[in-house]
PDB file of N, CA and C in Angstrom:
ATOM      1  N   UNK N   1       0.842  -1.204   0.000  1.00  0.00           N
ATOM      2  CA  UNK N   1       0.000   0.000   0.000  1.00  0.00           C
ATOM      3  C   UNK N   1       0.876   1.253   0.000  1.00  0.00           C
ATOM      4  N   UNK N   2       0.717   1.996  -0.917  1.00  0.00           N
ATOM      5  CA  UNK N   2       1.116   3.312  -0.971  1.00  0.00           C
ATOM      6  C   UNK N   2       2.758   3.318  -1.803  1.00  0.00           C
ATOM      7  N   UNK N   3       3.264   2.268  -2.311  1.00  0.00           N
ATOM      8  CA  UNK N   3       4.172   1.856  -3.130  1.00  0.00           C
ATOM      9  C   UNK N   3       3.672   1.196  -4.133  1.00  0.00           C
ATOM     10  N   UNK N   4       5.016   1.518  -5.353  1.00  0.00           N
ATOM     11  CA  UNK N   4       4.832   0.719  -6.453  1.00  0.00           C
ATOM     12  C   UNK N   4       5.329  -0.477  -6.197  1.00  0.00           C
ATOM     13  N   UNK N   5       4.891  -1.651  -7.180  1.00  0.00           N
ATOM     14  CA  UNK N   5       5.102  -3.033  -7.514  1.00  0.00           C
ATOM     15  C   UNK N   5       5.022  -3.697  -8.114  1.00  0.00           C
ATOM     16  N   UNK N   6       6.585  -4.062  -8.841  1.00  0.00           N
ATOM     17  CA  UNK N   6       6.213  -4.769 -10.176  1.00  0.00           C
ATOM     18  C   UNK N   6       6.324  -6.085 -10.023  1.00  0.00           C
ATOM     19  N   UNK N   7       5.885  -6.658 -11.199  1.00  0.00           N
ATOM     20  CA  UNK N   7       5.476  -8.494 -10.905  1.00  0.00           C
ATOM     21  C   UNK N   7       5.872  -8.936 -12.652  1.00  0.00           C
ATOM     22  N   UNK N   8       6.568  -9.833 -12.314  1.00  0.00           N
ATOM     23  CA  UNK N   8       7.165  -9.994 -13.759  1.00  0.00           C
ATOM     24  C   UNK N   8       6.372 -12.065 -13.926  1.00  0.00           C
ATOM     25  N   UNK N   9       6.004 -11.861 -14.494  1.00  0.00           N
ATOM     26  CA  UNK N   9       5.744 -13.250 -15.166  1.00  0.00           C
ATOM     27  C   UNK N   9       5.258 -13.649 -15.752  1.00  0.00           C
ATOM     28  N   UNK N  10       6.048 -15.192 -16.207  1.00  0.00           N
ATOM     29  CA  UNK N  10       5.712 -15.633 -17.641  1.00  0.00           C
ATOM     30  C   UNK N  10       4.363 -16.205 -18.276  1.00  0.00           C
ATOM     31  N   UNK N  11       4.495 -15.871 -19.302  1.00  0.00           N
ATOM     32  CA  UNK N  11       3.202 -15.658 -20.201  1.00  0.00           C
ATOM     33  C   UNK N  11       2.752 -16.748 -21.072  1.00  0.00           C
ATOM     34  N   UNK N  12       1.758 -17.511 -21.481  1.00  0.00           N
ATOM     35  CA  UNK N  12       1.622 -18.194 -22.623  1.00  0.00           C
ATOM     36  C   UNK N  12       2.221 -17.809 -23.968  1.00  0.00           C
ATOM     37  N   UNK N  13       3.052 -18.810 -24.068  1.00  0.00           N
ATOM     38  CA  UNK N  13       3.792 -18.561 -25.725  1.00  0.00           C
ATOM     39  C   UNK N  13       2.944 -18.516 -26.788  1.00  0.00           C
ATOM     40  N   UNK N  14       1.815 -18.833 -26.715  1.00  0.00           N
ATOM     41  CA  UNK N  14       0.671 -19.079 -27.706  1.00  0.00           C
ATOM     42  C   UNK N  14      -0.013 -17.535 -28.096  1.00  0.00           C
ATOM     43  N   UNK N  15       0.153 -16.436 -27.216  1.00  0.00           N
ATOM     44  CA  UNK N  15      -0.439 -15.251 -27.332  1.00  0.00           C
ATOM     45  C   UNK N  15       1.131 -14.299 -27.581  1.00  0.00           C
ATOM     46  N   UNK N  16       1.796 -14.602 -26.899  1.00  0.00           N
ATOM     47  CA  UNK N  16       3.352 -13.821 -27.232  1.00  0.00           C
ATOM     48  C   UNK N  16       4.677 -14.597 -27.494  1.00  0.00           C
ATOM     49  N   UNK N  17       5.384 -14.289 -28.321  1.00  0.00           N
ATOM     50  CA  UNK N  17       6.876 -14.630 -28.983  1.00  0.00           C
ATOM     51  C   UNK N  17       6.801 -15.171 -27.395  1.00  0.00           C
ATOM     52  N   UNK N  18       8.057 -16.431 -28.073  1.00  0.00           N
ATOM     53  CA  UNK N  18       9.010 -17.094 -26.984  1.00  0.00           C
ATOM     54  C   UNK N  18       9.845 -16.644 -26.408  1.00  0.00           C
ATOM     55  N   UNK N  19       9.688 -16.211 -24.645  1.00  0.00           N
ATOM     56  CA  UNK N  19      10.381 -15.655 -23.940  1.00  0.00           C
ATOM     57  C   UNK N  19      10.634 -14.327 -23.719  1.00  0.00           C
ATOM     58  N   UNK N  20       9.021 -14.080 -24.064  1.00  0.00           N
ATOM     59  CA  UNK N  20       8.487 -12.839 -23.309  1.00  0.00           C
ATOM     60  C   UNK N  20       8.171 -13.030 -22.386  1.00  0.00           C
ATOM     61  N   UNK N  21       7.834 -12.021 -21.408  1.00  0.00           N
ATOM     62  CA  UNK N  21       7.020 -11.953 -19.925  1.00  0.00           C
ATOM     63  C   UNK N  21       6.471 -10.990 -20.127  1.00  0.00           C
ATOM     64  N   UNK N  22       5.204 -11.378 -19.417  1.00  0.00           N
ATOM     65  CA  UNK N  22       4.214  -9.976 -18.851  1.00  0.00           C
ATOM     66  C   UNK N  22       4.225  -9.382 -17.652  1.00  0.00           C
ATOM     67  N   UNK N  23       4.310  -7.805 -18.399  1.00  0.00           N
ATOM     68  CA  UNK N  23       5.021  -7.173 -17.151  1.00  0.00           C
ATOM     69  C   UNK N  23       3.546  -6.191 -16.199  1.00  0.00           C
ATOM     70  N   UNK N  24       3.780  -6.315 -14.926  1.00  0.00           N
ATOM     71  CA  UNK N  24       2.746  -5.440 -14.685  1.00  0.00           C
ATOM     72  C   UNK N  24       3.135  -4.807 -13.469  1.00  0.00           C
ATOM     73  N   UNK N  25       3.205  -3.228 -13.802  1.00  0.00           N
ATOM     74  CA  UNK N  25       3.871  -2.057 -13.011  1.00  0.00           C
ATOM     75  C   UNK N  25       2.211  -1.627 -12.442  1.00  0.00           C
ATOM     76  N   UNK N  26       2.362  -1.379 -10.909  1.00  0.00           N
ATOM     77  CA  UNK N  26       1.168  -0.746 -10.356  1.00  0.00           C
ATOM     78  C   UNK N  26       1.861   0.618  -9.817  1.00  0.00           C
ATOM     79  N   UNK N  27       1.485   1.869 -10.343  1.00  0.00           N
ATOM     80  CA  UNK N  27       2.514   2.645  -9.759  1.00  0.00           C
ATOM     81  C   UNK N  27       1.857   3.598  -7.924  1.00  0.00           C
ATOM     82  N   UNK N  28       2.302   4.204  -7.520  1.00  0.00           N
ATOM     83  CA  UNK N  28       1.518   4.687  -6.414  1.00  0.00           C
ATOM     84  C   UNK N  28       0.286   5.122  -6.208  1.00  0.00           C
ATOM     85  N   UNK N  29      -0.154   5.315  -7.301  1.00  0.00           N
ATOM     86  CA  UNK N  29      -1.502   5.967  -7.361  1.00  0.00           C
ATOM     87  C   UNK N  29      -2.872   4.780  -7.986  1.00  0.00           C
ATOM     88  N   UNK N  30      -1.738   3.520  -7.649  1.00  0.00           N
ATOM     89  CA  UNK N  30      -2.672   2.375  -8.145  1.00  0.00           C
ATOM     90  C   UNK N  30      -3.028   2.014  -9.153  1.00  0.00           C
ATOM     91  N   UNK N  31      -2.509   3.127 -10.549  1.00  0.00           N
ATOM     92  CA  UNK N  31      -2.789   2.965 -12.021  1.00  0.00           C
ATOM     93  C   UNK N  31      -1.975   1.564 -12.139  1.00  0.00           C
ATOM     94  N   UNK N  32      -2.359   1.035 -13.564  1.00  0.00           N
ATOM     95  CA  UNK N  32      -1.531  -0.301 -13.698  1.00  0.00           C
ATOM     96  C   UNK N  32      -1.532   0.049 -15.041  1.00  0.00           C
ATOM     97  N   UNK N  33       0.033  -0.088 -15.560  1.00  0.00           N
ATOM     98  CA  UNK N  33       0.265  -0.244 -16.579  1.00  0.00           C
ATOM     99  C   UNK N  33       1.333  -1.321 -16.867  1.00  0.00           C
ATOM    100  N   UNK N  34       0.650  -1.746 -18.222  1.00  0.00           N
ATOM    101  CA  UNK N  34       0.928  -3.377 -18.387  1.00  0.00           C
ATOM    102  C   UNK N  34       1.548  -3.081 -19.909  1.00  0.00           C
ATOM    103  N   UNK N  35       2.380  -4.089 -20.143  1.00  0.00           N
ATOM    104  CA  UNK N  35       3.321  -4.019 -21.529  1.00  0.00           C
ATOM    105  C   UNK N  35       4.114  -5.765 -21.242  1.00  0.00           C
ATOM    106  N   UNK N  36       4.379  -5.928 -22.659  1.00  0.00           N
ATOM    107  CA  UNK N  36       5.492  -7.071 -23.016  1.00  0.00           C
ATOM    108  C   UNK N  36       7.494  -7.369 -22.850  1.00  0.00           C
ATOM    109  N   UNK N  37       8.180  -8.181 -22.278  1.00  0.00           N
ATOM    110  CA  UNK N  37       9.010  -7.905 -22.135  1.00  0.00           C
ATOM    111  C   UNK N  37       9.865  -8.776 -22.596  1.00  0.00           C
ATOM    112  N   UNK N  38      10.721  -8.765 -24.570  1.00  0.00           N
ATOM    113  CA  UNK N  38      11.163  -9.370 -24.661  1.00  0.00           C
ATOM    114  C   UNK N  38      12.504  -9.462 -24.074  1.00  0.00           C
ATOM    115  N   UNK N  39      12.908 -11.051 -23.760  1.00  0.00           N
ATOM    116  CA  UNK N  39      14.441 -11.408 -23.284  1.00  0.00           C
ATOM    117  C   UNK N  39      15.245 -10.422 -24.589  1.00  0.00           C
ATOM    118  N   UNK N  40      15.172 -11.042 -26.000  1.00  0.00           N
ATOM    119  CA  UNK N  40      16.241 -10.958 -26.243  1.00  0.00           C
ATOM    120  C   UNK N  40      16.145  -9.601 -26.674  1.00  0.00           C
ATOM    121  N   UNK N  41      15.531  -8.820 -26.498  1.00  0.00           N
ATOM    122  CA  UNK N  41      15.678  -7.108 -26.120  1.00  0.00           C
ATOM    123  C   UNK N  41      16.356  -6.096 -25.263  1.00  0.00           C
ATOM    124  N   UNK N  42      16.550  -7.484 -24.466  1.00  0.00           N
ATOM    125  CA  UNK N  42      17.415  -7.088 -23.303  1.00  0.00           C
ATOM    126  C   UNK N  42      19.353  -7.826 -23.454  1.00  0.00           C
ATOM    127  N   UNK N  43      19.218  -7.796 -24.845  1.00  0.00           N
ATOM    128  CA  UNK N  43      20.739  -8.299 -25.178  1.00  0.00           C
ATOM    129  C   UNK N  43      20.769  -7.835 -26.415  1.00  0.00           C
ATOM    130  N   UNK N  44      22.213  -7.958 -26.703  1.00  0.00           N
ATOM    131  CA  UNK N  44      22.861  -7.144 -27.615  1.00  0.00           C
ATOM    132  C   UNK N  44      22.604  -8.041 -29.431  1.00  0.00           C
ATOM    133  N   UNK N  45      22.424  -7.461 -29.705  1.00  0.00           N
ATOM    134  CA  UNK N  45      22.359  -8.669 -31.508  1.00  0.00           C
ATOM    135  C   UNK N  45      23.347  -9.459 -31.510  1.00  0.00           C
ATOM    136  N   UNK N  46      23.639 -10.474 -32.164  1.00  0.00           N
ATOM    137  CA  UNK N  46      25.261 -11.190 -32.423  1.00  0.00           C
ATOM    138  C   UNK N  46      25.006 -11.190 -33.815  1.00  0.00           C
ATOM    139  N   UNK N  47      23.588 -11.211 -34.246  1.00  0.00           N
ATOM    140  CA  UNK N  47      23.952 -12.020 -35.668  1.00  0.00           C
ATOM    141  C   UNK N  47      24.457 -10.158 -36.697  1.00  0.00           C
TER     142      UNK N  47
END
């Protein structure tokens, strides 16, 4: 109560790419905003 809190977890592959998570930020004022979080977005390209 009265803090934000995020909650990260994984999602059916059937609705999103493999090795996404759904992310869901509640911020202080209790709004929730929700978005996709790909892994390999979070790394650098090789190819």
């Amino acid at each position: 109560m009265g803090q934000g809190q995020i909650g990260l977890h994984p999602i059916d592959i059937n609705h999103l790419p493999k090795g996404s998570y759904f992310v869901k930020i509640t911020d202080r004022n209790g709004s929730e905003v929700v978005g996709t979080l790909v892994k390999k977005q979070l790394k650098t390209v090789e190819n």
